[in-house]
mmCIF file with all atom_site columns, C-alpha atoms and ligand atoms in Angstrom:
data_model
loop_
_atom_site.group_PDB
_atom_site.id
_atom_site.type_symbol
_atom_site.label_atom_id
_atom_site.label_alt_id
_atom_site.label_comp_id
_atom_site.label_asym_id
_atom_site.label_entity_id
_atom_site.label_seq_id
_atom_site.pdbx_PDB_ins_code
_atom_site.Cartn_x
_atom_site.Cartn_y
_atom_site.Cartn_z
_atom_site.occupancy
_atom_site.B_iso_or_equiv
_atom_site.pdbx_formal_charge
_atom_site.auth_seq_id
_atom_site.auth_comp_id
_atom_site.auth_asym_id
_atom_site.auth_atom_id
_atom_site.pdbx_PDB_model_num
ATOM   1   C  CA  . MET A 1 1   ? -0.489 0.054  -0.222  1.00 0.00 ? 113  MET A CA  1
ATOM   2   C  CA  . ARG A 1 2   ? 1.053  3.540  -0.680  1.00 0.00 ? 114  ARG A CA  1
ATOM   3   C  CA  . LYS A 1 3   ? 1.826  5.568  2.336   1.00 0.00 ? 115  LYS A CA  1
ATOM   4   C  CA  . ARG A 1 4   ? 0.455  8.665  3.084   1.00 0.00 ? 116  ARG A CA  1
ATOM   5   C  CA  . PHE A 1 5   ? 2.965  10.999 4.647   1.00 0.00 ? 117  PHE A CA  1
ATOM   6   C  CA  . GLY A 1 6   ? 6.620  11.386 3.428   1.00 0.00 ? 118  GLY A CA  1
ATOM   7   C  CA  . LEU A 1 7   ? 9.781  13.420 4.620   1.00 0.00 ? 119  LEU A CA  1
ATOM   8   C  CA  . PHE A 1 8   ? 11.043 15.640 2.180   1.00 0.00 ? 120  PHE A CA  1
ATOM   9   C  CA  . ILE A 1 9   ? 13.775 18.017 2.290   1.00 0.00 ? 121  ILE A CA  1
ATOM   10  C  CA  . CYS A 1 10  ? 13.279 21.240 0.573   1.00 0.00 ? 122  CYS A CA  1
ATOM   11  C  CA  . SER A 1 11  ? 15.675 21.690 -2.509  1.00 0.00 ? 123  SER A CA  1
ATOM   12  C  CA  . THR A 1 12  ? 15.642 25.372 -2.596  1.00 0.00 ? 124  THR A CA  1
ATOM   13  C  CA  . CYS A 1 13  ? 16.230 25.920 1.521   1.00 0.00 ? 125  CYS A CA  1
ATOM   14  C  CA  . GLY A 1 14  ? 17.366 22.390 2.727   1.00 0.00 ? 126  GLY A CA  1
ATOM   15  C  CA  . ARG A 1 15  ? 14.872 22.443 5.263   1.00 0.00 ? 127  ARG A CA  1
ATOM   16  C  CA  . ALA A 1 16  ? 12.682 18.981 5.893   1.00 0.00 ? 128  ALA A CA  1
ATOM   17  C  CA  . ARG A 1 17  ? 9.169  19.295 6.172   1.00 0.00 ? 129  ARG A CA  1
ATOM   18  C  CA  . VAL A 1 18  ? 6.392  16.305 6.403   1.00 0.00 ? 130  VAL A CA  1
ATOM   19  C  CA  . VAL A 1 19  ? 4.266  16.450 3.492   1.00 0.00 ? 131  VAL A CA  1
ATOM   20  C  CA  . ASP A 1 20  ? 0.832  14.674 2.606   1.00 0.00 ? 132  ASP A CA  1
ATOM   21  C  CA  . LYS A 1 21  ? 1.082  12.952 -0.500  1.00 0.00 ? 133  LYS A CA  1
ATOM   22  C  CA  . GLU A 1 22  ? -2.814 13.367 -1.412  1.00 0.00 ? 134  GLU A CA  1
ATOM   23  C  CA  . THR A 1 23  ? -2.271 16.656 -2.228  1.00 0.00 ? 135  THR A CA  1
ATOM   24  C  CA  . LYS A 1 24  ? -0.990 17.449 -5.787  1.00 0.00 ? 136  LYS A CA  1
ATOM   25  C  CA  . SER A 1 25  ? 1.674  19.956 -4.735  1.00 0.00 ? 137  SER A CA  1
ATOM   26  C  CA  . SER A 1 26  ? 3.398  21.297 -1.473  1.00 0.00 ? 138  SER A CA  1
ATOM   27  C  CA  . SER A 1 27  ? 5.049  24.566 -0.718  1.00 0.00 ? 139  SER A CA  1
ATOM   28  C  CA  . CYS A 1 28  ? 7.709  25.117 1.609   1.00 0.00 ? 140  CYS A CA  1
ATOM   29  C  CA  . PRO A 1 29  ? 6.704  27.180 4.864   1.00 0.00 ? 141  PRO A CA  1
ATOM   30  C  CA  . TYR A 1 30  ? 10.267 28.555 5.358   1.00 0.00 ? 142  TYR A CA  1
ATOM   31  C  CA  . CYS A 1 31  ? 11.248 30.043 1.667   1.00 0.00 ? 143  CYS A CA  1
ATOM   32  C  CA  . GLY A 1 32  ? 7.555  29.168 -0.428  1.00 0.00 ? 144  GLY A CA  1
ATOM   33  C  CA  . ASN A 1 33  ? 9.219  27.102 -3.089  1.00 0.00 ? 145  ASN A CA  1
ATOM   34  C  CA  . ALA A 1 34  ? 6.349  24.798 -4.424  1.00 0.00 ? 146  ALA A CA  1
ATOM   35  C  CA  . GLU A 1 35  ? 6.827  21.334 -5.779  1.00 0.00 ? 147  GLU A CA  1
ATOM   36  C  CA  . LYS A 1 36  ? 4.496  18.493 -6.984  1.00 0.00 ? 148  LYS A CA  1
ATOM   37  C  CA  . THR A 1 37  ? 4.082  15.752 -4.556  1.00 0.00 ? 149  THR A CA  1
ATOM   38  C  CA  . ASP A 1 38  ? 4.552  13.319 -7.194  1.00 0.00 ? 150  ASP A CA  1
ATOM   39  C  CA  . LYS A 1 39  ? 7.958  14.717 -8.206  1.00 0.00 ? 151  LYS A CA  1
ATOM   40  C  CA  . MET A 1 40  ? 9.125  14.763 -4.673  1.00 0.00 ? 152  MET A CA  1
ATOM   41  C  CA  . VAL A 1 41  ? 11.910 12.274 -3.155  1.00 0.00 ? 153  VAL A CA  1
ATOM   42  C  CA  . PHE A 1 42  ? 11.012 11.373 0.228   1.00 0.00 ? 154  PHE A CA  1
ATOM   43  C  CA  . ILE A 1 43  ? 13.710 10.157 2.499   1.00 0.00 ? 155  ILE A CA  1
ATOM   44  C  CA  . TYR A 1 44  ? 10.701 8.459  5.051   1.00 0.00 ? 156  TYR A CA  1
ATOM   45  C  CA  . GLU A 1 45  ? 7.461  7.374  4.276   1.00 0.00 ? 157  GLU A CA  1
ATOM   46  C  CA  . CYS A 1 46  ? 4.541  6.482  6.803   1.00 0.00 ? 158  CYS A CA  1
ATOM   47  C  CA  . ASN A 1 47  ? 0.889  6.490  7.253   1.00 0.00 ? 159  ASN A CA  1
ATOM   48  C  CA  . ASP A 1 48  ? 0.402  8.492  10.072  1.00 0.00 ? 160  ASP A CA  1
ATOM   49  C  CA  . GLN A 1 49  ? 1.070  12.109 10.748  1.00 0.00 ? 161  GLN A CA  1
ATOM   50  C  CA  . GLU A 1 50  ? 2.292  11.517 14.177  1.00 0.00 ? 162  GLU A CA  1
ATOM   51  C  CA  . THR A 1 51  ? 5.151  9.165  13.108  1.00 0.00 ? 163  THR A CA  1
ATOM   52  C  CA  . ALA A 1 52  ? 6.053  11.534 10.140  1.00 0.00 ? 164  ALA A CA  1
ATOM   53  C  CA  . ARG A 1 53  ? 6.426  14.397 12.751  1.00 0.00 ? 165  ARG A CA  1
ATOM   54  C  CA  . GLU A 1 54  ? 8.731  12.311 15.070  1.00 0.00 ? 166  GLU A CA  1
ATOM   55  C  CA  . ALA A 1 55  ? 10.912 11.493 12.015  1.00 0.00 ? 167  ALA A CA  1
ATOM   56  C  CA  . LEU A 1 56  ? 11.151 15.161 11.068  1.00 0.00 ? 168  LEU A CA  1
ATOM   57  C  CA  . GLY A 1 57  ? 12.373 16.154 14.572  1.00 0.00 ? 169  GLY A CA  1
ATOM   58  C  CA  . GLN A 1 58  ? 15.443 13.624 13.639  1.00 0.00 ? 170  GLN A CA  1
ATOM   59  C  CA  . ALA A 1 59  ? 15.688 14.638 10.149  1.00 0.00 ? 171  ALA A CA  1
ATOM   60  C  CA  . ALA A 1 60  ? 18.998 16.495 10.863  1.00 0.00 ? 172  ALA A CA  1
ATOM   61  C  CA  . GLY A 1 61  ? 20.654 13.247 11.416  1.00 0.00 ? 173  GLY A CA  1
ATOM   62  C  CA  . PHE A 1 62  ? 19.573 11.298 8.147   1.00 0.00 ? 174  PHE A CA  1
ATOM   63  C  CA  . GLU A 1 63  ? 22.080 10.354 5.725   1.00 0.00 ? 175  GLU A CA  1
ATOM   64  C  CA  . GLY A 1 64  ? 23.136 12.916 3.426   1.00 0.00 ? 176  GLY A CA  1
ATOM   65  C  CA  . VAL A 1 65  ? 22.031 15.761 5.572   1.00 0.00 ? 177  VAL A CA  1
ATOM   66  C  CA  . ASP A 1 66  ? 24.989 17.051 7.020   1.00 0.00 ? 178  ASP A CA  1
ATOM   67  C  CA  . PRO A 1 67  ? 23.505 19.376 10.311  1.00 0.00 ? 179  PRO A CA  1
ATOM   68  C  CA  . LYS A 1 68  ? 26.646 21.574 10.175  1.00 0.00 ? 180  LYS A CA  1
ATOM   69  C  CA  . ALA A 1 69  ? 26.174 22.269 6.177   1.00 0.00 ? 181  ALA A CA  1
ATOM   70  C  CA  . GLU A 1 70  ? 22.618 22.759 6.609   1.00 0.00 ? 182  GLU A CA  1
ATOM   71  C  CA  . LYS A 1 71  ? 23.191 25.199 9.271   1.00 0.00 ? 183  LYS A CA  1
ATOM   72  C  CA  . ALA A 1 72  ? 25.785 27.393 7.300   1.00 0.00 ? 184  ALA A CA  1
ATOM   73  C  CA  . LYS A 1 73  ? 23.367 27.277 4.301   1.00 0.00 ? 185  LYS A CA  1
ATOM   74  C  CA  . LYS A 1 74  ? 20.648 28.213 6.377   1.00 0.00 ? 186  LYS A CA  1
ATOM   75  C  CA  . ARG A 1 75  ? 22.195 31.285 7.474   1.00 0.00 ? 187  ARG A CA  1
ATOM   76  C  CA  . LYS A 1 76  ? 23.549 31.889 3.978   1.00 0.00 ? 188  LYS A CA  1
ATOM   77  C  CA  . ILE A 1 77  ? 19.900 32.213 3.242   1.00 0.00 ? 189  ILE A CA  1
ATOM   78  C  CA  . GLU A 1 78  ? 18.808 33.729 5.981   1.00 0.00 ? 190  GLU A CA  1
ATOM   79  C  CA  . ASN A 1 79  ? 21.549 36.674 5.489   1.00 0.00 ? 191  ASN A CA  1
ATOM   80  C  CA  . ALA A 1 80  ? 21.165 37.009 1.549   1.00 0.00 ? 192  ALA A CA  1
ATOM   81  C  CA  . ASP A 1 81  ? 17.386 36.988 1.819   1.00 0.00 ? 193  ASP A CA  1
ATOM   82  C  CA  . PRO A 1 82  ? 16.410 40.458 3.062   1.00 0.00 ? 194  PRO A CA  1
ATOM   83  C  CA  . TYR A 1 83  ? 19.258 41.825 0.574   1.00 0.00 ? 195  TYR A CA  1
ATOM   84  C  CA  . SER A 1 84  ? 17.635 40.180 -2.507  1.00 0.00 ? 196  SER A CA  1
ATOM   85  C  CA  . THR A 1 85  ? 14.180 41.396 -1.001  1.00 0.00 ? 197  THR A CA  1
ATOM   86  C  CA  . MET A 1 86  ? 15.008 44.630 -1.164  1.00 0.00 ? 198  MET A CA  1
ATOM   87  C  CA  . ILE A 1 87  ? 16.363 44.791 -4.568  1.00 0.00 ? 199  ILE A CA  1
ATOM   88  C  CA  . TYR A 1 88  ? 13.592 43.104 -6.034  1.00 0.00 ? 200  TYR A CA  1
ATOM   89  C  CA  . LYS A 1 89  ? 10.892 45.233 -4.305  1.00 0.00 ? 201  LYS A CA  1
ATOM   90  C  CA  . TYR A 1 90  ? 13.329 48.387 -5.436  1.00 0.00 ? 202  TYR A CA  1
ATOM   91  C  CA  . GLU A 1 91  ? 13.560 47.362 -9.169  1.00 0.00 ? 203  GLU A CA  1
ATOM   92  C  CA  . HIS A 1 92  ? 9.948  46.289 -9.339  1.00 0.00 ? 204  HIS A CA  1
ATOM   93  C  CA  . THR A 1 93  ? 8.900  49.893 -7.578  1.00 0.00 ? 205  THR A CA  1
ATOM   94  C  CA  . SER A 1 94  ? 8.511  52.851 -10.548 1.00 0.00 ? 206  SER A CA  1
ATOM   95  C  CA  . ASP A 1 95  ? 7.330  55.579 -7.538  1.00 0.00 ? 207  ASP A CA  1
ATOM   96  C  CA  . LEU A 1 96  ? 10.670 57.396 -6.457  1.00 0.00 ? 208  LEU A CA  1
ATOM   97  C  CA  . ASP A 1 97  ? 9.589  57.914 -2.980  1.00 0.00 ? 209  ASP A CA  1
ATOM   98  C  CA  . GLU A 1 98  ? 8.552  54.329 -2.280  1.00 0.00 ? 210  GLU A CA  1
ATOM   99  C  CA  . LYS A 1 99  ? 12.161 53.311 -4.041  1.00 0.00 ? 211  LYS A CA  1
ATOM   100 C  CA  . MET A 1 100 ? 13.761 55.234 -1.154  1.00 0.00 ? 212  MET A CA  1
ATOM   101 C  CA  . VAL A 1 101 ? 11.854 54.091 1.542   1.00 0.00 ? 213  VAL A CA  1
ATOM   102 C  CA  . ILE A 1 102 ? 12.644 50.517 0.378   1.00 0.00 ? 214  ILE A CA  1
ATOM   103 C  CA  . LEU A 1 103 ? 16.431 51.220 0.516   1.00 0.00 ? 215  LEU A CA  1
ATOM   104 C  CA  . ALA A 1 104 ? 16.292 53.191 3.531   1.00 0.00 ? 216  ALA A CA  1
ATOM   105 C  CA  . LYS A 1 105 ? 14.617 50.399 5.069   1.00 0.00 ? 217  LYS A CA  1
ATOM   106 C  CA  . GLY A 1 106 ? 16.332 47.300 3.436   1.00 0.00 ? 218  GLY A CA  1
ATOM   107 C  CA  . LEU A 1 107 ? 19.893 48.734 3.862   1.00 0.00 ? 219  LEU A CA  1
ATOM   108 C  CA  . THR A 1 108 ? 19.207 49.431 7.532   1.00 0.00 ? 220  THR A CA  1
ATOM   109 C  CA  . LYS A 1 109 ? 17.363 46.207 8.026   1.00 0.00 ? 221  LYS A CA  1
ATOM   110 C  CA  . VAL A 1 110 ? 20.679 44.282 6.490   1.00 0.00 ? 222  VAL A CA  1
ATOM   111 C  CA  . LYS A 1 111 ? 23.282 46.452 7.460   1.00 0.00 ? 223  LYS A CA  1
ATOM   112 C  CA  . GLY A 1 112 ? 22.437 48.324 10.871  1.00 0.00 ? 224  GLY A CA  1
ATOM   113 C  CA  . THR A 1 113 ? 23.977 51.300 9.397   1.00 0.00 ? 225  THR A CA  1
ATOM   114 C  CA  . PHE A 1 114 ? 24.703 51.943 5.594   1.00 0.00 ? 226  PHE A CA  1
ATOM   115 C  CA  . THR A 1 115 ? 27.397 54.378 3.535   1.00 0.00 ? 227  THR A CA  1
ATOM   116 C  CA  . LEU A 1 116 ? 27.000 56.043 0.291   1.00 0.00 ? 228  LEU A CA  1
ATOM   117 C  CA  . GLU A 1 117 ? 28.857 53.149 -1.150  1.00 0.00 ? 229  GLU A CA  1
ATOM   118 C  CA  . ASP A 1 118 ? 26.209 50.533 -0.292  1.00 0.00 ? 230  ASP A CA  1
ATOM   119 C  CA  . VAL A 1 119 ? 23.932 53.353 -2.276  1.00 0.00 ? 231  VAL A CA  1
ATOM   120 C  CA  . GLN A 1 120 ? 25.849 53.026 -5.204  1.00 0.00 ? 232  GLN A CA  1
ATOM   121 C  CA  . GLU A 1 121 ? 25.890 49.224 -5.300  1.00 0.00 ? 233  GLU A CA  1
ATOM   122 C  CA  . ILE A 1 122 ? 22.112 49.287 -5.993  1.00 0.00 ? 234  ILE A CA  1
ATOM   123 C  CA  . VAL A 1 123 ? 21.650 52.782 -7.772  1.00 0.00 ? 235  VAL A CA  1
ATOM   124 C  CA  . GLY A 1 124 ? 24.710 53.145 -9.475  1.00 0.00 ? 236  GLY A CA  1
ATOM   125 C  CA  . GLU A 1 125 ? 27.691 55.593 -8.693  1.00 0.00 ? 237  GLU A CA  1
ATOM   126 C  CA  . ARG A 1 126 ? 25.838 58.658 -10.272 1.00 0.00 ? 238  ARG A CA  1
ATOM   127 C  CA  . ASN A 1 127 ? 22.584 58.612 -8.164  1.00 0.00 ? 239  ASN A CA  1
ATOM   128 C  CA  . ALA A 1 128 ? 23.989 57.598 -5.001  1.00 0.00 ? 240  ALA A CA  1
ATOM   129 C  CA  . GLU A 1 129 ? 24.478 61.056 -3.857  1.00 0.00 ? 241  GLU A CA  1
ATOM   130 C  CA  . LYS A 1 130 ? 21.320 62.429 -4.973  1.00 0.00 ? 242  LYS A CA  1
ATOM   131 C  CA  . TYR A 1 131 ? 19.541 59.061 -3.269  1.00 0.00 ? 243  TYR A CA  1
ATOM   132 C  CA  . VAL A 1 132 ? 21.179 59.915 -0.112  1.00 0.00 ? 244  VAL A CA  1
ATOM   133 C  CA  . ALA A 1 133 ? 20.511 63.789 -0.354  1.00 0.00 ? 245  ALA A CA  1
ATOM   134 C  CA  . ALA A 1 134 ? 17.046 63.082 -1.130  1.00 0.00 ? 246  ALA A CA  1
ATOM   135 C  CA  . MET A 1 135 ? 16.427 60.593 1.632   1.00 0.00 ? 247  MET A CA  1
ATOM   136 C  CA  . MET A 1 136 ? 17.927 63.224 4.065   1.00 0.00 ? 248  MET A CA  1
ATOM   137 C  CA  . ASP A 1 137 ? 15.320 65.735 2.927   1.00 0.00 ? 249  ASP A CA  1
ATOM   138 C  CA  . ARG A 1 138 ? 12.520 63.603 3.311   1.00 0.00 ? 250  ARG A CA  1
ATOM   139 C  CA  . CYS A 1 139 ? 14.073 62.211 6.710   1.00 0.00 ? 251  CYS A CA  1
ATOM   140 C  CA  . TYR A 1 140 ? 13.577 58.740 5.490   1.00 0.00 ? 252  TYR A CA  1
ATOM   141 C  CA  . ILE A 1 141 ? 17.337 58.450 6.937   1.00 0.00 ? 253  ILE A CA  1
ATOM   142 C  CA  . ALA A 1 142 ? 19.501 59.929 9.654   1.00 0.00 ? 254  ALA A CA  1
ATOM   143 C  CA  . GLU A 1 143 ? 23.331 60.380 9.458   1.00 0.00 ? 255  GLU A CA  1
ATOM   144 C  CA  . VAL A 1 144 ? 24.266 58.801 12.695  1.00 0.00 ? 256  VAL A CA  1
ATOM   145 C  CA  . ARG A 1 145 ? 28.136 59.170 12.365  1.00 0.00 ? 257  ARG A CA  1
ATOM   146 C  CA  . PRO A 1 146 ? 29.735 61.045 9.604   1.00 0.00 ? 258  PRO A CA  1
ATOM   147 C  CA  . GLY A 1 147 ? 28.951 59.008 6.654   1.00 0.00 ? 259  GLY A CA  1
ATOM   148 C  CA  . GLN A 1 148 ? 26.918 56.350 8.170   1.00 0.00 ? 260  GLN A CA  1
ATOM   149 C  CA  . TYR A 1 149 ? 23.237 56.373 7.624   1.00 0.00 ? 261  TYR A CA  1
ATOM   150 C  CA  . LYS A 1 150 ? 20.410 54.613 9.258   1.00 0.00 ? 262  LYS A CA  1
ATOM   151 C  CA  . SER A 1 151 ? 16.691 54.453 8.477   1.00 0.00 ? 263  SER A CA  1
ATOM   152 C  CA  . SER A 1 152 ? 14.767 56.960 10.517  1.00 0.00 ? 264  SER A CA  1
HETATM 153 ZN ZN1 . ZN  B 2 .   ? 12.309 25.635 1.168   1.00 0.00 ? 1058 ZN  B ZN1 1
#
């Protein structure tokens, strides 16, 4: 008999989760990556959800999953994520004011305080100074130390 629940390692973020195979597709609660259940390769299968959850708790010990590497990978994703999210939002916004708010909040979230160079990396060398001046004008950012800015 086909077992109903499977333990699946997300191919995008590497986290394990329990998947109900009666659903056609399942999306990862951590990174949102959706995959078709019939295409998934399960590292463990069983018929009741309780057992599946227990197995999930032990998933880090399963063969092929190196907890240390997984942790480092997770950290990398967590660190990279707010930055790429910010770039994505920035690039998909046409409103200049909104772009500035996204930069001010995003850079502060990622870096704590940020510099003109950080802004240059995103808006380009020619625009960075204008952006910083405009963000100061509108009180989106404050200069907390010389050359160090923070969302206000
Ligand atoms: Zn995932």
